[in-house]
Amino acid sequence: MQRIRIGRGGDADIELDDPSVARRHADLEIADDRKTVTVSDLGSPSGTLYLDGSRWRPVGDAPLGIYAPLLFGNHVTTARDLLDELEARARAAAPPKPEPEPEPEPEPEPKHEPEPEPELEPGPEPKAGPEPVMLPALPGQPRPRLKGGGAAPVAASSQAGYDAAFGDRPELVVSYRAGEKTRSVAYVLLFFLGVWGAHRYYMGRVLTGAAMTVGTIAGLMLLATDFGAFLVGALFFWAFIDAFLIPGWVQASNDELSAQIIAAANKMRKPESGTDAGASG
């Protein structure tokens, strides 16, 4: 609890320069929560009043609100205003806080120059291995690409290019022909059997193709219901989206097939090169 003395004399905490105010006029006791105040008049001639609605009444022992208007002689104020004024005087009288000293800058660390790396003596040059087989592009087909993203070497864009690339291994060309995928076949399957997933079976996507097949069967069985109609519509939309994905699927499938044929051809050539080296020795 905080006590504040109001008056016109020098011992008052707050001096009111008003002749109607006594030298020792009243004491205010501010509650700790600073919401209520108890005012005690110290026998002043004019008394200490508070505003009760529209009438001024003498203060008593009952606590008043911190914002209740108080009358000291002819001077009207509130306990909140008196408390704010007292705190402002205390802040003005307090010495200024010293400014913090700036922190010293850290010394720069010495730079260490890297030691020169020792020069390595050049080693023997690696022996060149057998030249890899080149897979030519088929007429009307895009250039094959390996799994890593690089293009497979192309010798020619016709059947003569295959003969020059494989020579006595035409079965590799036949393997490519047998395993390649075409956009025309994929789109025909999509157009006639798209919701059944036939185009996905053709592209090797068996699980999603089976999902479309099962979904179509379920949708037809429940076609009379809202769920069945929704399921069939979703499958048609799925097939429509696949129409934009088929070119990429065909390209990726043929790229993988090309890489497999090239790897198989190069693997078959290694024993031959070893046999030639043994015969020459």
Tab-separated table of N, CA, C and O in Angstrom, residues 108-233:
chain	number	residue	atom	x	y	z
A	108	PRO	N	41.592	-9.633	-35.419
A	108	PRO	CA	41.472	-10.553	-36.573
A	108	PRO	C	42.410	-11.733	-36.433
A	108	PRO	O	43.543	-11.603	-35.972
A	109	GLU	N	41.908	-12.886	-36.818
A	109	GLU	CA	42.722	-14.089	-36.747
A	109	GLU	C	43.783	-14.071	-37.847
A	109	GLU	O	43.527	-13.603	-38.961
A	110	PRO	N	44.968	-14.562	-37.540
A	110	PRO	CA	46.009	-14.576	-38.582
A	110	PRO	C	45.636	-15.537	-39.707
A	110	PRO	O	45.067	-16.607	-39.489
A	111	LYS	N	45.909	-15.095	-40.916
A	111	LYS	CA	45.603	-15.916	-42.078
A	111	LYS	C	46.697	-16.959	-42.291
A	111	LYS	O	47.876	-16.654	-42.211
A	112	HIS	N	46.253	-18.177	-42.538
A	112	HIS	CA	47.187	-19.270	-42.791
A	112	HIS	C	47.149	-19.603	-44.280
A	112	HIS	O	46.086	-19.958	-44.808
A	113	GLU	N	48.252	-19.427	-44.920
A	113	GLU	CA	48.306	-19.748	-46.332
A	113	GLU	C	48.377	-21.260	-46.508
A	113	GLU	O	49.116	-21.944	-45.795
A	114	PRO	N	47.595	-21.801	-47.431
A	114	PRO	CA	47.608	-23.263	-47.628
A	114	PRO	C	48.940	-23.719	-48.200
A	114	PRO	O	49.578	-23.033	-49.000
A	115	GLU	N	49.383	-24.871	-47.730
A	115	GLU	CA	50.631	-25.424	-48.229
A	115	GLU	C	50.448	-25.940	-49.652
A	115	GLU	O	49.400	-26.493	-49.989
A	116	PRO	N	51.438	-25.737	-50.484
A	116	PRO	CA	51.293	-26.221	-51.876
A	116	PRO	C	51.240	-27.741	-51.918
A	116	PRO	O	51.950	-28.436	-51.189
A	117	GLU	N	50.349	-28.247	-52.741
A	117	GLU	CA	50.198	-29.696	-52.870
A	117	GLU	C	51.364	-30.257	-53.689
A	117	GLU	O	51.826	-29.638	-54.652
A	118	PRO	N	51.869	-31.419	-53.301
A	118	PRO	CA	52.972	-32.020	-54.073
A	118	PRO	C	52.510	-32.435	-55.463
A	118	PRO	O	51.379	-32.886	-55.654
A	119	GLU	N	53.377	-32.232	-56.410
A	119	GLU	CA	53.049	-32.590	-57.786
A	119	GLU	C	53.126	-34.112	-57.944
A	119	GLU	O	54.076	-34.760	-57.493
A	120	LEU	N	52.125	-34.654	-58.576
A	120	LEU	CA	52.055	-36.103	-58.798
A	120	LEU	C	52.679	-36.438	-60.140
A	120	LEU	O	52.485	-35.723	-61.138
A	121	GLU	N	53.443	-37.501	-60.158
A	121	GLU	CA	54.055	-37.938	-61.409
A	121	GLU	C	52.985	-38.576	-62.289
A	121	GLU	O	52.140	-39.335	-61.813
A	122	PRO	N	53.017	-38.253	-63.544
A	122	PRO	CA	51.992	-38.839	-64.437
A	122	PRO	C	52.152	-40.343	-64.538
A	122	PRO	O	53.267	-40.860	-64.672
A	123	GLY	N	51.041	-41.035	-64.412
A	123	GLY	CA	51.070	-42.486	-64.503
A	123	GLY	C	50.955	-42.960	-65.934
A	123	GLY	O	50.826	-42.162	-66.875
A	124	PRO	N	50.997	-44.246	-66.128
A	124	PRO	CA	50.858	-44.789	-67.494
A	124	PRO	C	49.465	-44.523	-68.038
A	124	PRO	O	48.473	-44.537	-67.310
A	125	GLU	N	49.388	-44.235	-69.299
A	125	GLU	CA	48.112	-43.974	-69.938
A	125	GLU	C	47.299	-45.258	-70.001
A	125	GLU	O	47.835	-46.331	-70.285
A	126	PRO	N	45.981	-45.172	-69.694
A	126	PRO	CA	45.150	-46.389	-69.756
A	126	PRO	C	45.016	-46.892	-71.179
A	126	PRO	O	44.978	-46.113	-72.133
A	127	LYS	N	44.977	-48.211	-71.285
A	127	LYS	CA	44.822	-48.811	-72.598
A	127	LYS	C	43.394	-48.657	-73.072
A	127	LYS	O	42.448	-48.799	-72.313
A	128	ALA	N	43.279	-48.342	-74.326
A	128	ALA	CA	41.952	-48.149	-74.910
A	128	ALA	C	41.272	-49.497	-75.070
A	128	ALA	O	41.863	-50.453	-75.571
A	129	GLY	N	40.044	-49.588	-74.625
A	129	GLY	CA	39.285	-50.819	-74.751
A	129	GLY	C	38.599	-50.906	-76.090
A	129	GLY	O	38.740	-50.035	-76.960
A	130	PRO	N	37.837	-51.922	-76.270
A	130	PRO	CA	37.125	-52.070	-77.549
A	130	PRO	C	36.091	-50.979	-77.708
A	130	PRO	O	35.487	-50.517	-76.756
A	131	GLU	N	35.907	-50.537	-78.910
A	131	GLU	CA	34.953	-49.459	-79.210
A	131	GLU	C	33.537	-49.957	-78.960
A	131	GLU	O	33.162	-51.040	-79.416
A	132	PRO	N	32.718	-49.207	-78.191
A	132	PRO	CA	31.363	-49.686	-77.904
A	132	PRO	C	30.499	-49.708	-79.148
A	132	PRO	O	30.713	-48.945	-80.095
A	133	VAL	N	29.526	-50.581	-79.105
A	133	VAL	CA	28.588	-50.687	-80.215
A	133	VAL	C	27.692	-49.467	-80.222
A	133	VAL	O	27.217	-49.022	-79.183
A	134	MET	N	27.465	-48.914	-81.383
A	134	MET	CA	26.582	-47.756	-81.530
A	134	MET	C	25.229	-48.222	-82.011
A	134	MET	O	25.131	-49.014	-82.969
A	135	LEU	N	24.183	-47.734	-81.364
A	135	LEU	CA	22.821	-48.099	-81.736
A	135	LEU	C	22.253	-46.999	-82.609
A	135	LEU	O	22.044	-45.885	-82.147
A	136	PRO	N	22.024	-47.223	-83.879
A	136	PRO	CA	21.495	-46.169	-84.740
A	136	PRO	C	20.030	-45.924	-84.471
A	136	PRO	O	19.340	-46.749	-83.879
A	137	ALA	N	19.588	-44.776	-84.919
A	137	ALA	CA	18.178	-44.423	-84.767
A	137	ALA	C	17.364	-45.084	-85.851
A	137	ALA	O	17.803	-45.209	-86.988
A	138	LEU	N	16.168	-45.530	-85.494
A	138	LEU	CA	15.281	-46.123	-86.468
A	138	LEU	C	14.658	-45.039	-87.334
A	138	LEU	O	14.495	-43.901	-86.895
A	139	PRO	N	14.275	-45.336	-88.541
A	139	PRO	CA	13.618	-44.339	-89.378
A	139	PRO	C	12.313	-43.884	-88.737
A	139	PRO	O	11.464	-44.696	-88.381
A	140	GLY	N	12.162	-42.573	-88.605
A	140	GLY	CA	10.944	-42.015	-88.018
A	140	GLY	C	10.880	-42.064	-86.524
A	140	GLY	O	9.885	-41.685	-85.935
A	141	GLN	N	11.924	-42.553	-85.840
A	141	GLN	CA	11.934	-42.666	-84.387
A	141	GLN	C	12.915	-41.646	-83.817
A	141	GLN	O	13.912	-41.298	-84.469
A	142	PRO	N	12.679	-41.140	-82.605
A	142	PRO	CA	13.634	-40.210	-81.998
A	142	PRO	C	14.933	-40.909	-81.642
A	142	PRO	O	14.984	-42.132	-81.500
A	143	ARG	N	15.983	-40.120	-81.467
A	143	ARG	CA	17.290	-40.676	-81.142
A	143	ARG	C	17.236	-41.334	-79.771
A	143	ARG	O	16.759	-40.727	-78.808
A	144	PRO	N	17.713	-42.570	-79.618
A	144	PRO	CA	17.660	-43.249	-78.313
A	144	PRO	C	18.501	-42.519	-77.284
A	144	PRO	O	19.499	-41.886	-77.600
A	145	ARG	N	18.082	-42.641	-76.009
A	145	ARG	CA	18.811	-42.020	-74.902
A	145	ARG	C	19.081	-43.062	-73.834
A	145	ARG	O	18.282	-43.970	-73.621
A	146	LEU	N	20.228	-42.917	-73.164
A	146	LEU	CA	20.589	-43.847	-72.108
A	146	LEU	C	19.876	-43.473	-70.827
A	146	LEU	O	19.277	-42.401	-70.704
A	147	LYS	N	19.961	-44.361	-69.803
A	147	LYS	CA	19.296	-44.098	-68.530
A	147	LYS	C	19.828	-42.849	-67.861
A	147	LYS	O	19.119	-42.134	-67.188
A	148	GLY	N	21.107	-42.578	-67.968
A	148	GLY	CA	21.701	-41.415	-67.331
A	148	GLY	C	21.312	-40.113	-67.975
A	148	GLY	O	21.672	-39.049	-67.489
A	149	GLY	N	20.583	-40.133	-69.086
A	149	GLY	CA	20.171	-38.898	-69.723
A	149	GLY	C	20.948	-38.585	-70.972
A	149	GLY	O	20.550	-37.754	-71.773
A	150	GLY	N	22.111	-39.202	-71.210
A	150	GLY	CA	22.903	-38.929	-72.390
A	150	GLY	C	22.358	-39.673	-73.595
A	150	GLY	O	21.697	-40.701	-73.491
A	151	ALA	N	22.612	-39.135	-74.777
A	151	ALA	CA	22.120	-39.758	-75.997
A	151	ALA	C	23.016	-40.921	-76.395
A	151	ALA	O	24.235	-40.851	-76.275
A	152	ALA	N	22.411	-41.992	-76.839
A	152	ALA	CA	23.193	-43.122	-77.333
A	152	ALA	C	23.792	-42.760	-78.674
A	152	ALA	O	23.182	-42.050	-79.462
A	153	PRO	N	25.015	-43.190	-78.977
A	153	PRO	CA	25.637	-42.856	-80.252
A	153	PRO	C	24.843	-43.422	-81.411
A	153	PRO	O	24.342	-44.540	-81.354
A	154	VAL	N	24.709	-42.650	-82.449
A	154	VAL	CA	23.914	-43.031	-83.616
A	154	VAL	C	24.835	-43.153	-84.808
A	154	VAL	O	25.592	-42.218	-85.115
A	155	ALA	N	24.798	-44.291	-85.497
A	155	ALA	CA	25.649	-44.493	-86.660
A	155	ALA	C	24.960	-44.049	-87.933
A	155	ALA	O	25.581	-43.553	-88.843
A	156	ALA	N	23.654	-44.273	-88.048
A	156	ALA	CA	22.897	-43.884	-89.232
A	156	ALA	C	21.438	-43.847	-88.868
A	156	ALA	O	21.056	-44.234	-87.773
A	157	SER	N	20.583	-43.391	-89.757
A	157	SER	CA	19.145	-43.328	-89.501
A	157	SER	C	18.400	-44.224	-90.465
A	157	SER	O	17.296	-43.929	-90.867
A	158	SER	N	18.978	-45.320	-90.868
A	158	SER	CA	18.348	-46.244	-91.802
A	158	SER	C	18.806	-47.655	-91.470
A	158	SER	O	19.629	-47.883	-90.583
A	159	GLN	N	18.298	-48.627	-92.240
A	159	GLN	CA	18.690	-50.018	-92.018
A	159	GLN	C	20.170	-50.222	-92.312
A	159	GLN	O	20.834	-51.050	-91.676
A	160	ALA	N	20.705	-49.446	-93.234
A	160	ALA	CA	22.136	-49.548	-93.509
A	160	ALA	C	22.949	-49.158	-92.292
A	160	ALA	O	24.020	-49.700	-92.035
A	161	GLY	N	22.438	-48.212	-91.482
A	161	GLY	CA	23.118	-47.832	-90.255
A	161	GLY	C	23.146	-48.972	-89.269
A	161	GLY	O	24.155	-49.187	-88.576
A	162	TYR	N	22.100	-49.760	-89.201
A	162	TYR	CA	22.103	-50.936	-88.328
A	162	TYR	C	23.145	-51.946	-88.773
A	162	TYR	O	23.870	-52.533	-87.970
A	163	ASP	N	23.238	-52.183	-90.087
A	163	ASP	CA	24.204	-53.154	-90.581
A	163	ASP	C	25.632	-52.710	-90.275
A	163	ASP	O	26.485	-53.512	-89.888
A	164	ALA	N	25.876	-51.400	-90.408
A	164	ALA	CA	27.221	-50.898	-90.124
A	164	ALA	C	27.538	-50.949	-88.645
A	164	ALA	O	28.683	-51.112	-88.243
A	165	ALA	N	26.509	-50.777	-87.784
A	165	ALA	CA	26.745	-50.732	-86.348
A	165	ALA	C	26.932	-52.126	-85.766
A	165	ALA	O	27.834	-52.363	-84.962
A	166	PHE	N	26.082	-53.068	-86.171
A	166	PHE	CA	26.103	-54.392	-85.560
A	166	PHE	C	26.842	-55.429	-86.406
A	166	PHE	O	27.315	-56.423	-85.876
A	167	GLY	N	26.908	-55.211	-87.681
A	167	GLY	CA	27.638	-56.149	-88.537
A	167	GLY	C	27.005	-57.522	-88.503
A	167	GLY	O	25.920	-57.741	-89.036
A	168	ASP	N	27.708	-58.454	-87.842
A	168	ASP	CA	27.223	-59.832	-87.783
A	168	ASP	C	26.298	-60.063	-86.598
A	168	ASP	O	26.068	-61.205	-86.216
A	169	ARG	N	25.770	-59.027	-85.971
A	169	ARG	CA	24.848	-59.191	-84.826
A	169	ARG	C	23.493	-58.571	-85.137
A	169	ARG	O	22.997	-57.683	-84.440
A	170	PRO	N	22.838	-58.981	-86.186
A	170	PRO	CA	21.516	-58.394	-86.507
A	170	PRO	C	20.448	-58.759	-85.488
A	170	PRO	O	19.392	-58.141	-85.445
A	171	GLU	N	20.700	-59.784	-84.651
A	171	GLU	CA	19.682	-60.152	-83.656
A	171	GLU	C	19.445	-59.044	-82.639
A	171	GLU	O	18.375	-58.970	-82.021
A	172	LEU	N	20.465	-58.167	-82.464
A	172	LEU	CA	20.262	-57.043	-81.539
A	172	LEU	C	19.257	-56.044	-82.091
A	172	LEU	O	18.450	-55.486	-81.362
A	173	VAL	N	19.322	-55.830	-83.396
A	173	VAL	CA	18.342	-54.946	-84.027
A	173	VAL	C	16.954	-55.554	-83.930
A	173	VAL	O	15.954	-54.874	-83.668
A	174	VAL	N	16.887	-56.852	-84.120
A	174	VAL	CA	15.593	-57.532	-84.011
A	174	VAL	C	15.052	-57.410	-82.590
A	174	VAL	O	13.846	-57.228	-82.374
A	175	SER	N	15.937	-57.473	-81.604
A	175	SER	CA	15.499	-57.325	-80.212
A	175	SER	C	14.915	-55.950	-79.955
A	175	SER	O	13.902	-55.797	-79.260
A	176	TYR	N	15.543	-54.945	-80.546
A	176	TYR	CA	15.014	-53.589	-80.363
A	176	TYR	C	13.647	-53.460	-81.028
A	176	TYR	O	12.715	-52.890	-80.461
A	177	ARG	N	13.555	-53.991	-82.263
A	177	ARG	CA	12.274	-53.941	-82.974
A	177	ARG	C	11.179	-54.667	-82.201
A	177	ARG	O	10.028	-54.231	-82.160
A	178	ALA	N	11.526	-55.794	-81.600
A	178	ALA	CA	10.529	-56.597	-80.895
A	178	ALA	C	10.072	-55.935	-79.604
A	178	ALA	O	8.930	-56.120	-79.177
A	179	GLY	N	10.953	-55.191	-78.976
A	179	GLY	CA	10.599	-54.634	-77.677
A	179	GLY	C	10.190	-53.179	-77.681
A	179	GLY	O	9.750	-52.655	-76.664
A	180	GLU	N	10.342	-52.463	-78.801
A	180	GLU	CA	10.040	-51.031	-78.815
A	180	GLU	C	8.540	-50.783	-78.692
A	180	GLU	O	7.710	-51.599	-79.076
A	181	LYS	N	8.202	-49.618	-78.100
A	181	LYS	CA	6.823	-49.183	-77.967
A	181	LYS	C	6.564	-48.036	-78.943
A	181	LYS	O	7.450	-47.232	-79.227
A	182	THR	N	5.332	-47.954	-79.442
A	182	THR	CA	4.968	-46.892	-80.380
A	182	THR	C	3.785	-46.115	-79.831
A	182	THR	O	2.927	-46.665	-79.115
A	183	ARG	N	3.755	-44.842	-80.179
A	183	ARG	CA	2.654	-44.002	-79.711
A	183	ARG	C	1.334	-44.410	-80.353
A	183	ARG	O	0.274	-44.327	-79.715
A	184	SER	N	1.385	-44.825	-81.637
A	184	SER	CA	0.141	-45.163	-82.337
A	184	SER	C	-0.586	-46.308	-81.636
A	184	SER	O	-1.803	-46.252	-81.408
A	185	VAL	N	0.138	-47.363	-81.271
A	185	VAL	CA	-0.510	-48.491	-80.583
A	185	VAL	C	-1.052	-48.050	-79.232
A	185	VAL	O	-2.173	-48.413	-78.835
A	186	ALA	N	-0.275	-47.235	-78.506
A	186	ALA	CA	-0.725	-46.793	-77.181
A	186	ALA	C	-1.982	-45.949	-77.282
A	186	ALA	O	-2.911	-46.096	-76.478
A	187	TYR	N	-2.067	-45.073	-78.283
A	187	TYR	CA	-3.260	-44.227	-78.426
A	187	TYR	C	-4.470	-45.023	-78.899
A	187	TYR	O	-5.605	-44.709	-78.514
A	188	VAL	N	-4.254	-46.023	-79.739
A	188	VAL	CA	-5.385	-46.878	-80.145
A	188	VAL	C	-5.960	-47.600	-78.934
A	188	VAL	O	-7.189	-47.667	-78.737
A	189	LEU	N	-5.082	-48.158	-78.101
A	189	LEU	CA	-5.560	-48.825	-76.889
A	189	LEU	C	-6.247	-47.846	-75.946
A	189	LEU	O	-7.245	-48.183	-75.294
A	190	LEU	N	-5.721	-46.644	-75.851
A	190	LEU	CA	-6.344	-45.629	-74.989
A	190	LEU	C	-7.721	-45.247	-75.491
A	190	LEU	O	-8.659	-45.074	-74.709
A	191	PHE	N	-7.869	-45.109	-76.820
A	191	PHE	CA	-9.140	-44.669	-77.384
A	191	PHE	C	-10.233	-45.711	-77.199
A	191	PHE	O	-11.368	-45.388	-76.859
A	192	PHE	N	-9.895	-46.977	-77.420
A	192	PHE	CA	-10.922	-48.016	-77.371
A	192	PHE	C	-11.056	-48.648	-75.989
A	192	PHE	O	-12.159	-49.038	-75.589
A	193	LEU	N	-9.959	-48.791	-75.255
A	193	LEU	CA	-9.992	-49.502	-73.974
A	193	LEU	C	-9.311	-48.683	-72.878
A	193	LEU	O	-8.669	-49.232	-71.982
A	194	GLY	N	-9.443	-47.346	-72.954
A	194	GLY	CA	-8.721	-46.493	-72.010
A	194	GLY	C	-9.135	-46.706	-70.569
A	194	GLY	O	-8.295	-46.856	-69.676
A	195	VAL	N	-10.454	-46.740	-70.294
A	195	VAL	CA	-10.903	-46.879	-68.907
A	195	VAL	C	-10.599	-48.260	-68.340
A	195	VAL	O	-10.629	-48.452	-67.123
A	196	TRP	N	-10.305	-49.225	-69.224
A	196	TRP	CA	-9.936	-50.565	-68.757
A	196	TRP	C	-8.433	-50.675	-68.472
A	196	TRP	O	-7.956	-51.709	-68.020
A	197	GLY	N	-7.666	-49.625	-68.797
A	197	GLY	CA	-6.231	-49.628	-68.502
A	197	GLY	C	-5.393	-50.386	-69.510
A	197	GLY	O	-4.251	-50.731	-69.200
A	198	ALA	N	-5.925	-50.625	-70.730
A	198	ALA	CA	-5.165	-51.417	-71.698
A	198	ALA	C	-3.866	-50.722	-72.096
A	198	ALA	O	-2.832	-51.364	-72.284
A	199	HIS	N	-3.899	-49.389	-72.236
A	199	HIS	CA	-2.690	-48.670	-72.637
A	199	HIS	C	-1.616	-48.750	-71.549
A	199	HIS	O	-0.420	-48.751	-71.846
A	200	ARG	N	-2.041	-48.824	-70.294
A	200	ARG	CA	-1.059	-48.949	-69.215
A	200	ARG	C	-0.457	-50.370	-69.180
A	200	ARG	O	0.731	-50.525	-68.873
A	201	TYR	N	-1.268	-51.392	-69.471
A	201	TYR	CA	-0.694	-52.737	-69.592
A	201	TYR	C	0.350	-52.750	-70.699
A	201	TYR	O	1.427	-53.353	-70.552
A	202	TYR	N	0.047	-52.099	-71.814
A	202	TYR	CA	0.969	-52.076	-72.957
A	202	TYR	C	2.289	-51.401	-72.600
A	202	TYR	O	3.362	-51.834	-73.036
A	203	MET	N	2.236	-50.348	-71.771
A	203	MET	CA	3.437	-49.621	-71.374
A	203	MET	C	4.141	-50.255	-70.180
A	203	MET	O	5.104	-49.697	-69.655
A	204	GLY	N	3.665	-51.407	-69.716
A	204	GLY	CA	4.320	-52.090	-68.608
A	204	GLY	C	3.904	-51.593	-67.237
A	204	GLY	O	4.512	-51.989	-66.242
A	205	ARG	N	2.893	-50.747	-67.151
A	205	ARG	CA	2.417	-50.230	-65.859
A	205	ARG	C	1.238	-51.109	-65.409
A	205	ARG	O	0.063	-50.709	-65.498
A	206	VAL	N	1.578	-52.292	-64.935
A	206	VAL	CA	0.570	-53.318	-64.674
A	206	VAL	C	-0.291	-52.962	-63.463
A	206	VAL	O	-1.516	-53.127	-63.490
A	207	LEU	N	0.317	-52.468	-62.387
A	207	LEU	CA	-0.455	-52.213	-61.170
A	207	LEU	C	-1.511	-51.149	-61.398
A	207	LEU	O	-2.687	-51.317	-61.032
A	208	THR	N	-1.126	-50.023	-62.010
A	208	THR	CA	-2.115	-48.970	-62.256
A	208	THR	C	-3.120	-49.399	-63.321
A	208	THR	O	-4.288	-48.991	-63.290
A	209	GLY	N	-2.678	-50.230	-64.283
A	209	GLY	CA	-3.640	-50.750	-65.248
A	209	GLY	C	-4.671	-51.639	-64.580
A	209	GLY	O	-5.868	-51.571	-64.890
A	210	ALA	N	-4.199	-52.483	-63.639
A	210	ALA	CA	-5.143	-53.324	-62.904
A	210	ALA	C	-6.089	-52.479	-62.060
A	210	ALA	O	-7.271	-52.810	-61.912
A	211	ALA	N	-5.597	-51.380	-61.506
A	211	ALA	CA	-6.465	-50.504	-60.721
A	211	ALA	C	-7.567	-49.911	-61.590
A	211	ALA	O	-8.727	-49.806	-61.167
A	212	MET	N	-7.234	-49.524	-62.825
A	212	MET	CA	-8.263	-48.992	-63.724
A	212	MET	C	-9.261	-50.073	-64.103
A	212	MET	O	-10.473	-49.808	-64.200
A	213	THR	N	-8.782	-51.303	-64.304
A	213	THR	CA	-9.689	-52.392	-64.655
A	213	THR	C	-10.669	-52.662	-63.518
A	213	THR	O	-11.889	-52.761	-63.730
A	214	VAL	N	-10.168	-52.795	-62.320
A	214	VAL	CA	-11.045	-53.060	-61.166
A	214	VAL	C	-12.005	-51.895	-60.957
A	214	VAL	O	-13.185	-52.082	-60.664
A	215	GLY	N	-11.500	-50.672	-61.108
A	215	GLY	CA	-12.373	-49.512	-60.934
A	215	GLY	C	-13.486	-49.461	-61.960
A	215	GLY	O	-14.622	-49.090	-61.656
A	216	THR	N	-13.179	-49.840	-63.205
A	216	THR	CA	-14.215	-49.842	-64.240
A	216	THR	C	-15.278	-50.887	-63.947
A	216	THR	O	-16.485	-50.640	-64.102
A	217	ILE	N	-14.840	-52.074	-63.518
A	217	ILE	CA	-15.815	-53.121	-63.176
A	217	ILE	C	-16.712	-52.666	-62.033
A	217	ILE	O	-17.946	-52.807	-62.086
A	218	ALA	N	-16.111	-52.095	-60.998
A	218	ALA	CA	-16.913	-51.627	-59.856
A	218	ALA	C	-17.836	-50.501	-60.273
A	218	ALA	O	-18.998	-50.423	-59.837
A	219	GLY	N	-17.349	-49.596	-61.121
A	219	GLY	CA	-18.194	-48.482	-61.550
A	219	GLY	C	-19.382	-48.941	-62.361
A	219	GLY	O	-20.488	-48.404	-62.230
A	220	LEU	N	-19.187	-49.930	-63.247
A	220	LEU	CA	-20.302	-50.446	-64.043
A	220	LEU	C	-21.310	-51.184	-63.168
A	220	LEU	O	-22.525	-51.109	-63.410
A	221	MET	N	-20.822	-51.892	-62.139
A	221	MET	CA	-21.750	-52.602	-61.256
A	221	MET	C	-22.574	-51.626	-60.422
A	221	MET	O	-23.731	-51.903	-60.079
A	222	LEU	N	-21.984	-50.483	-60.080
A	222	LEU	CA	-22.686	-49.487	-59.253
A	222	LEU	C	-23.112	-48.281	-60.060
A	222	LEU	O	-23.277	-47.184	-59.522
A	223	LEU	N	-23.274	-48.446	-61.375
A	223	LEU	CA	-23.560	-47.305	-62.234
A	223	LEU	C	-24.881	-46.640	-61.889
A	223	LEU	O	-25.061	-45.437	-62.116
A	224	ALA	N	-25.815	-47.403	-61.323
A	224	ALA	CA	-27.115	-46.815	-60.966
A	224	ALA	C	-27.017	-45.896	-59.771
A	224	ALA	O	-27.938	-45.113	-59.505
A	225	THR	N	-25.935	-45.944	-59.033
A	225	THR	CA	-25.763	-45.099	-57.853
A	225	THR	C	-24.889	-43.890	-58.209
A	225	THR	O	-24.207	-43.864	-59.230
A	226	ASP	N	-24.922	-42.906	-57.313
A	226	ASP	CA	-24.093	-41.716	-57.525
A	226	ASP	C	-22.616	-42.058	-57.458
A	226	ASP	O	-21.806	-41.505	-58.211
A	227	PHE	N	-22.257	-42.968	-56.563
A	227	PHE	CA	-20.846	-43.343	-56.434
A	227	PHE	C	-20.335	-44.014	-57.703
A	227	PHE	O	-19.219	-43.759	-58.155
A	228	GLY	N	-21.162	-44.908	-58.287
A	228	GLY	CA	-20.744	-45.580	-59.510
A	228	GLY	C	-20.543	-44.607	-60.655
A	228	GLY	O	-19.574	-44.691	-61.411
A	229	ALA	N	-21.474	-43.646	-60.795
A	229	ALA	CA	-21.322	-42.649	-61.851
A	229	ALA	C	-20.077	-41.793	-61.633
A	229	ALA	O	-19.353	-41.462	-62.569
A	230	PHE	N	-19.838	-41.442	-60.375
A	230	PHE	CA	-18.632	-40.650	-60.077
A	230	PHE	C	-17.368	-41.438	-60.392
A	230	PHE	O	-16.402	-40.900	-60.938
A	231	LEU	N	-17.360	-42.733	-60.061
A	231	LEU	CA	-16.175	-43.562	-60.288
A	231	LEU	C	-15.882	-43.692	-61.774
A	231	LEU	O	-14.728	-43.574	-62.213
A	232	VAL	N	-16.938	-43.920	-62.589
A	232	VAL	CA	-16.733	-44.033	-64.034
A	232	VAL	C	-16.235	-42.711	-64.606
A	232	VAL	O	-15.330	-42.658	-65.439
A	233	GLY	N	-16.800	-41.595	-64.133
A	233	GLY	CA	-16.337	-40.296	-64.604
A	233	GLY	C	-14.894	-40.029	-64.248
A	233	GLY	O	-14.125	-39.474	-65.045
